[in-house]
Amino acid sequence: MALRTPPVRTCTGCGKKREKTGLVRIVCSPSGRLVPDLKGTFPSRGAYVCPEGSCVLNAMKGRLAAALKVDKKVLDTAGDLQRDIAAAYRQRALSLLGQARKSGRASSGTSLVEGELRRGAEMTWLGLLAKDVSPDIGEKIRKALTRASVPFRESFTRDDLGRALGKSPRSVVLVKDEGIARAIRESLEREKNVMNQGGSNR
Ligand SMILES: [Zn+2]
């Protein structure tokens, strides 16, 4: 019996074949703009690229237009595809956070999170500490997360975290779902990697 192999696509930057889920799909919108399609649901022809700055920049030298069967001119008007991909991954991390809340797997607020960490936490969870948290609270939560062996990221502001949860600003959120925690970590990792090399945020 043949094993079902995951779908594989070729990166238009480095030319390597990789599993589709490890690549970003890029489409050309009807208005002639290159846009990342993280969900892979845009009906237009798609081309793939590794979520790495070097691959995106390489793909922009020509192969991306060829794979999309569009005029090379589209690459001149592509704006900053690196930044758009990074923003899309950041947005994905925030929607995952909303998803965690909807399924009752996100706790937020300093005292609630501290209490949960004291009662016992899983190493597969994820802490999201606001980067604009007050130094005292930040220090306290960092210690509590470290003591509980819960990995954490400081990527979002209190407003970002609150908005993603449909609440007022939050200093910390604890994601208590292994799958969602992993997907958020991956999104943030890709956001960072895609801005490597020549990203306009530098
Ligand atoms: Zn690549």
mmCIF file of C-alpha atoms and ligand atoms in Angstrom:
data_model
loop_
_atom_site.group_PDB
_atom_site.id
_atom_site.type_symbol
_atom_site.label_atom_id
_atom_site.label_comp_id
_atom_site.label_asym_id
_atom_site.label_seq_id
_atom_site.Cartn_x
_atom_site.Cartn_y
_atom_site.Cartn_z
ATOM 1 C CA MET A 1 0.000 0.000 0.000
ATOM 2 C CA ALA A 2 1.379 3.367 -0.976
ATOM 3 C CA LEU A 3 1.855 5.815 1.839
ATOM 4 C CA ARG A 4 0.205 9.129 1.268
ATOM 5 C CA THR A 5 3.029 11.622 0.987
ATOM 6 C CA PRO A 6 2.431 15.250 1.934
ATOM 7 C CA PRO A 7 2.212 17.616 -1.053
ATOM 8 C CA VAL A 8 5.561 19.076 -2.098
ATOM 9 C CA ARG A 9 6.255 22.346 -3.914
ATOM 10 C CA THR A 10 9.373 24.078 -5.199
ATOM 11 C CA CYS A 11 10.633 27.320 -3.680
ATOM 12 C CA THR A 12 11.012 29.965 -6.414
ATOM 13 C CA GLY A 13 13.898 31.432 -4.406
ATOM 14 C CA CYS A 14 16.314 28.577 -3.673
ATOM 15 C CA GLY A 15 14.783 26.015 -6.029
ATOM 16 C CA LYS A 16 14.536 23.354 -3.326
ATOM 17 C CA LYS A 17 11.530 21.098 -3.027
ATOM 18 C CA ARG A 18 9.804 21.256 0.333
ATOM 19 C CA GLU A 19 6.533 20.247 1.918
ATOM 20 C CA LYS A 20 3.864 22.742 0.970
ATOM 21 C CA THR A 21 3.177 23.581 4.616
ATOM 22 C CA GLY A 22 6.768 24.767 4.995
ATOM 23 C CA LEU A 23 6.414 27.303 2.185
ATOM 24 C CA VAL A 24 4.464 30.523 1.631
ATOM 25 C CA ARG A 25 2.062 30.697 -1.273
ATOM 26 C CA ILE A 26 2.246 33.936 -3.268
ATOM 27 C CA VAL A 27 -0.449 35.033 -5.688
ATOM 28 C CA CYS A 28 -0.851 38.006 -7.984
ATOM 29 C CA SER A 29 -4.053 39.879 -7.166
ATOM 30 C CA PRO A 30 -6.373 41.111 -9.938
ATOM 31 C CA SER A 31 -4.900 44.593 -9.415
ATOM 32 C CA GLY A 32 -1.441 43.239 -10.208
ATOM 33 C CA ARG A 33 -0.081 43.156 -6.685
ATOM 34 C CA LEU A 34 1.869 40.273 -5.190
ATOM 35 C CA VAL A 35 0.245 39.084 -1.990
ATOM 36 C CA PRO A 36 1.002 36.285 0.455
ATOM 37 C CA ASP A 37 -1.753 33.680 0.678
ATOM 38 C CA LEU A 38 -1.000 31.867 3.924
ATOM 39 C CA LYS A 39 -4.218 29.866 3.870
ATOM 40 C CA GLY A 40 -3.604 28.811 0.268
ATOM 41 C CA THR A 41 -7.197 29.546 -0.687
ATOM 42 C CA PHE A 42 -6.887 32.383 -3.236
ATOM 43 C CA PRO A 43 -8.258 31.033 -6.503
ATOM 44 C CA SER A 44 -5.491 32.478 -8.682
ATOM 45 C CA ARG A 45 -2.323 30.674 -9.732
ATOM 46 C CA GLY A 46 0.148 30.476 -6.870
ATOM 47 C CA ALA A 47 3.905 30.258 -6.564
ATOM 48 C CA TYR A 48 5.831 29.162 -3.499
ATOM 49 C CA VAL A 49 8.737 30.498 -1.526
ATOM 50 C CA CYS A 50 10.461 29.519 1.729
ATOM 51 C CA PRO A 51 9.595 31.858 4.623
ATOM 52 C CA GLU A 52 13.185 33.130 4.553
ATOM 53 C CA GLY A 53 14.339 36.600 3.579
ATOM 54 C CA SER A 54 17.013 35.294 1.192
ATOM 55 C CA CYS A 55 14.527 33.102 -0.689
ATOM 56 C CA VAL A 56 11.985 35.916 -1.048
ATOM 57 C CA LEU A 57 14.652 38.290 -2.380
ATOM 58 C CA ASN A 58 15.927 35.641 -4.800
ATOM 59 C CA ALA A 59 12.443 34.820 -6.030
ATOM 60 C CA MET A 60 11.869 38.524 -6.695
ATOM 61 C CA LYS A 61 14.742 38.484 -9.183
ATOM 62 C CA GLY A 62 12.506 36.806 -11.720
ATOM 63 C CA ARG A 63 11.468 33.243 -11.001
ATOM 64 C CA LEU A 64 8.437 34.340 -9.003
ATOM 65 C CA ALA A 65 6.960 36.155 -12.017
ATOM 66 C CA ALA A 66 7.717 33.192 -14.274
ATOM 67 C CA ALA A 67 6.036 30.740 -11.896
ATOM 68 C CA LEU A 68 2.983 32.983 -11.626
ATOM 69 C CA LYS A 69 2.996 33.461 -15.405
ATOM 70 C CA VAL A 70 2.770 37.218 -14.996
ATOM 71 C CA ASP A 71 4.847 39.987 -16.518
ATOM 72 C CA LYS A 72 8.161 40.622 -14.778
ATOM 73 C CA LYS A 73 7.008 44.201 -14.280
ATOM 74 C CA VAL A 74 4.869 42.985 -11.403
ATOM 75 C CA LEU A 75 8.082 42.447 -9.466
ATOM 76 C CA ASP A 76 8.914 46.167 -9.690
ATOM 77 C CA THR A 77 5.562 47.094 -8.242
ATOM 78 C CA ALA A 78 5.574 44.354 -5.651
ATOM 79 C CA GLY A 79 6.134 46.820 -2.853
ATOM 80 C CA ASP A 80 7.838 45.086 -0.006
ATOM 81 C CA LEU A 81 6.802 41.467 -0.256
ATOM 82 C CA GLN A 82 9.041 40.545 2.670
ATOM 83 C CA ARG A 83 7.204 42.969 4.928
ATOM 84 C CA ASP A 84 3.809 41.830 3.660
ATOM 85 C CA ILE A 85 4.626 38.181 4.369
ATOM 86 C CA ALA A 86 5.952 39.064 7.833
ATOM 87 C CA ALA A 87 2.792 41.059 8.570
ATOM 88 C CA ALA A 88 0.639 38.147 7.421
ATOM 89 C CA TYR A 89 2.423 35.761 9.803
ATOM 90 C CA ARG A 90 2.053 38.239 12.639
ATOM 91 C CA GLN A 91 -1.632 38.522 11.877
ATOM 92 C CA ARG A 92 -1.898 34.741 11.813
ATOM 93 C CA ALA A 93 -0.334 34.524 15.286
ATOM 94 C CA LEU A 94 -2.936 36.973 16.579
ATOM 95 C CA SER A 95 -5.853 35.118 15.019
ATOM 96 C CA LEU A 96 -4.551 31.884 16.525
ATOM 97 C CA LEU A 97 -4.664 33.645 19.859
ATOM 98 C CA GLY A 98 -8.307 34.535 19.248
ATOM 99 C CA GLN A 99 -8.924 30.900 18.375
ATOM 100 C CA ALA A 100 -7.337 29.787 21.665
ATOM 101 C CA ARG A 101 -9.653 32.113 23.557
ATOM 102 C CA LYS A 102 -12.745 30.846 21.719
ATOM 103 C CA SER A 103 -11.888 27.270 22.627
ATOM 104 C CA GLY A 104 -11.286 28.256 26.245
ATOM 105 C CA ARG A 105 -7.535 27.593 26.036
ATOM 106 C CA ALA A 106 -6.242 31.087 26.767
ATOM 107 C CA SER A 107 -5.901 32.736 30.166
ATOM 108 C CA SER A 108 -5.008 36.382 30.441
ATOM 109 C CA GLY A 109 -4.171 38.924 33.072
ATOM 110 C CA THR A 110 -1.307 38.916 35.500
ATOM 111 C CA SER A 111 -2.905 37.394 38.595
ATOM 112 C CA LEU A 112 -4.900 34.724 36.758
ATOM 113 C CA VAL A 113 -1.856 33.604 34.750
ATOM 114 C CA GLU A 114 0.379 33.612 37.827
ATOM 115 C CA GLY A 115 -2.136 31.460 39.678
ATOM 116 C CA GLU A 116 -2.357 28.956 36.843
ATOM 117 C CA LEU A 117 1.425 28.739 36.535
ATOM 118 C CA ARG A 118 1.680 28.020 40.242
ATOM 119 C CA ARG A 119 -0.896 25.253 40.025
ATOM 120 C CA GLY A 120 1.102 23.494 37.315
ATOM 121 C CA ALA A 121 1.698 24.165 33.661
ATOM 122 C CA GLU A 122 2.787 22.242 30.586
ATOM 123 C CA MET A 123 6.037 22.870 28.740
ATOM 124 C CA THR A 124 4.026 22.725 25.509
ATOM 125 C CA TRP A 125 2.078 25.848 26.447
ATOM 126 C CA LEU A 126 3.131 29.322 25.435
ATOM 127 C CA GLY A 127 3.286 32.573 27.336
ATOM 128 C CA LEU A 128 2.862 35.853 25.483
ATOM 129 C CA LEU A 129 4.201 38.684 27.561
ATOM 130 C CA ALA A 130 3.443 42.192 26.319
ATOM 131 C CA LYS A 131 6.594 44.010 25.278
ATOM 132 C CA ASP A 132 5.315 47.232 26.808
ATOM 133 C CA VAL A 133 4.490 45.684 30.171
ATOM 134 C CA SER A 134 5.671 47.622 33.223
ATOM 135 C CA PRO A 135 9.164 46.505 34.332
ATOM 136 C CA ASP A 136 7.947 45.162 37.704
ATOM 137 C CA ILE A 137 5.136 43.065 36.307
ATOM 138 C CA GLY A 138 7.331 41.932 33.423
ATOM 139 C CA GLU A 139 10.000 40.700 35.800
ATOM 140 C CA LYS A 140 7.452 38.893 37.964
ATOM 141 C CA ILE A 141 5.776 37.127 35.042
ATOM 142 C CA ARG A 142 9.072 36.209 33.360
ATOM 143 C CA LYS A 143 10.160 34.519 36.593
ATOM 144 C CA ALA A 144 6.856 32.678 36.975
ATOM 145 C CA LEU A 145 6.969 31.430 33.364
ATOM 146 C CA THR A 146 10.582 30.349 33.666
ATOM 147 C CA ARG A 147 9.895 28.542 36.943
ATOM 148 C CA ALA A 148 7.003 26.677 35.286
ATOM 149 C CA SER A 149 9.204 25.866 32.228
ATOM 150 C CA VAL A 150 6.713 27.535 29.902
ATOM 151 C CA PRO A 151 8.400 29.123 26.857
ATOM 152 C CA PHE A 152 7.388 32.692 26.151
ATOM 153 C CA ARG A 153 7.640 35.427 23.536
ATOM 154 C CA GLU A 154 7.582 39.183 23.870
ATOM 155 C CA SER A 155 6.341 40.139 20.419
ATOM 156 C CA PHE A 156 3.121 42.033 20.965
ATOM 157 C CA THR A 157 1.946 45.100 22.829
ATOM 158 C CA ARG A 158 -0.697 45.055 25.541
ATOM 159 C CA ASP A 159 -3.143 46.510 23.015
ATOM 160 C CA ASP A 160 -2.362 43.798 20.435
ATOM 161 C CA LEU A 161 -2.943 41.052 23.000
ATOM 162 C CA GLY A 162 -6.166 42.580 24.312
ATOM 163 C CA ARG A 163 -7.555 43.165 20.833
ATOM 164 C CA ALA A 164 -6.777 39.597 19.726
ATOM 165 C CA LEU A 165 -8.785 38.330 22.690
ATOM 166 C CA GLY A 166 -11.598 40.841 22.264
ATOM 167 C CA LYS A 167 -10.738 42.347 25.633
ATOM 168 C CA SER A 168 -9.087 45.372 27.164
ATOM 169 C CA PRO A 169 -5.246 45.555 26.993
ATOM 170 C CA ARG A 170 -3.514 42.546 28.545
ATOM 171 C CA SER A 171 -0.011 42.260 30.028
ATOM 172 C CA VAL A 172 0.203 38.514 29.566
ATOM 173 C CA VAL A 173 -1.647 35.670 27.897
ATOM 174 C CA LEU A 174 -1.122 31.990 28.555
ATOM 175 C CA VAL A 175 -1.962 29.693 25.632
ATOM 176 C CA LYS A 176 -2.892 26.291 27.041
ATOM 177 C CA ASP A 177 -3.144 24.293 23.859
ATOM 178 C CA GLU A 178 -0.161 22.467 22.430
ATOM 179 C CA GLY A 179 -1.209 22.717 18.778
ATOM 180 C CA ILE A 180 -2.120 26.394 18.896
ATOM 181 C CA ALA A 181 0.987 27.224 20.951
ATOM 182 C CA ARG A 182 3.184 25.487 18.376
ATOM 183 C CA ALA A 183 1.460 27.265 15.479
ATOM 184 C CA ILE A 184 1.906 30.669 17.151
ATOM 185 C CA ARG A 185 5.590 29.977 17.800
ATOM 186 C CA GLU A 186 6.046 28.901 14.179
ATOM 187 C CA SER A 187 4.277 32.014 12.870
ATOM 188 C CA LEU A 188 6.460 34.313 14.968
ATOM 189 C CA GLU A 189 9.584 32.434 13.898
ATOM 190 C CA ARG A 190 8.632 32.828 10.246
ATOM 191 C CA GLU A 191 7.790 36.491 10.749
ATOM 192 C CA LYS A 192 11.346 36.982 11.966
ATOM 193 C CA ASN A 193 13.063 34.799 9.340
ATOM 194 C CA VAL A 194 11.289 36.410 6.443
ATOM 195 C CA MET A 195 12.641 39.815 7.481
ATOM 196 C CA ASN A 196 16.226 38.520 7.524
ATOM 197 C CA GLN A 197 18.438 39.971 4.783
ATOM 198 C CA GLY A 198 17.444 43.293 3.382
ATOM 199 C CA GLY A 199 14.154 43.615 5.210
ATOM 200 C CA SER A 200 12.990 47.192 5.418
ATOM 201 C CA ASN A 201 12.479 46.941 9.178
ATOM 202 C CA ARG A 202 16.201 46.900 9.770
HETATM 203 ZN ZN ZN B 1 13.802 28.612 -0.566
#
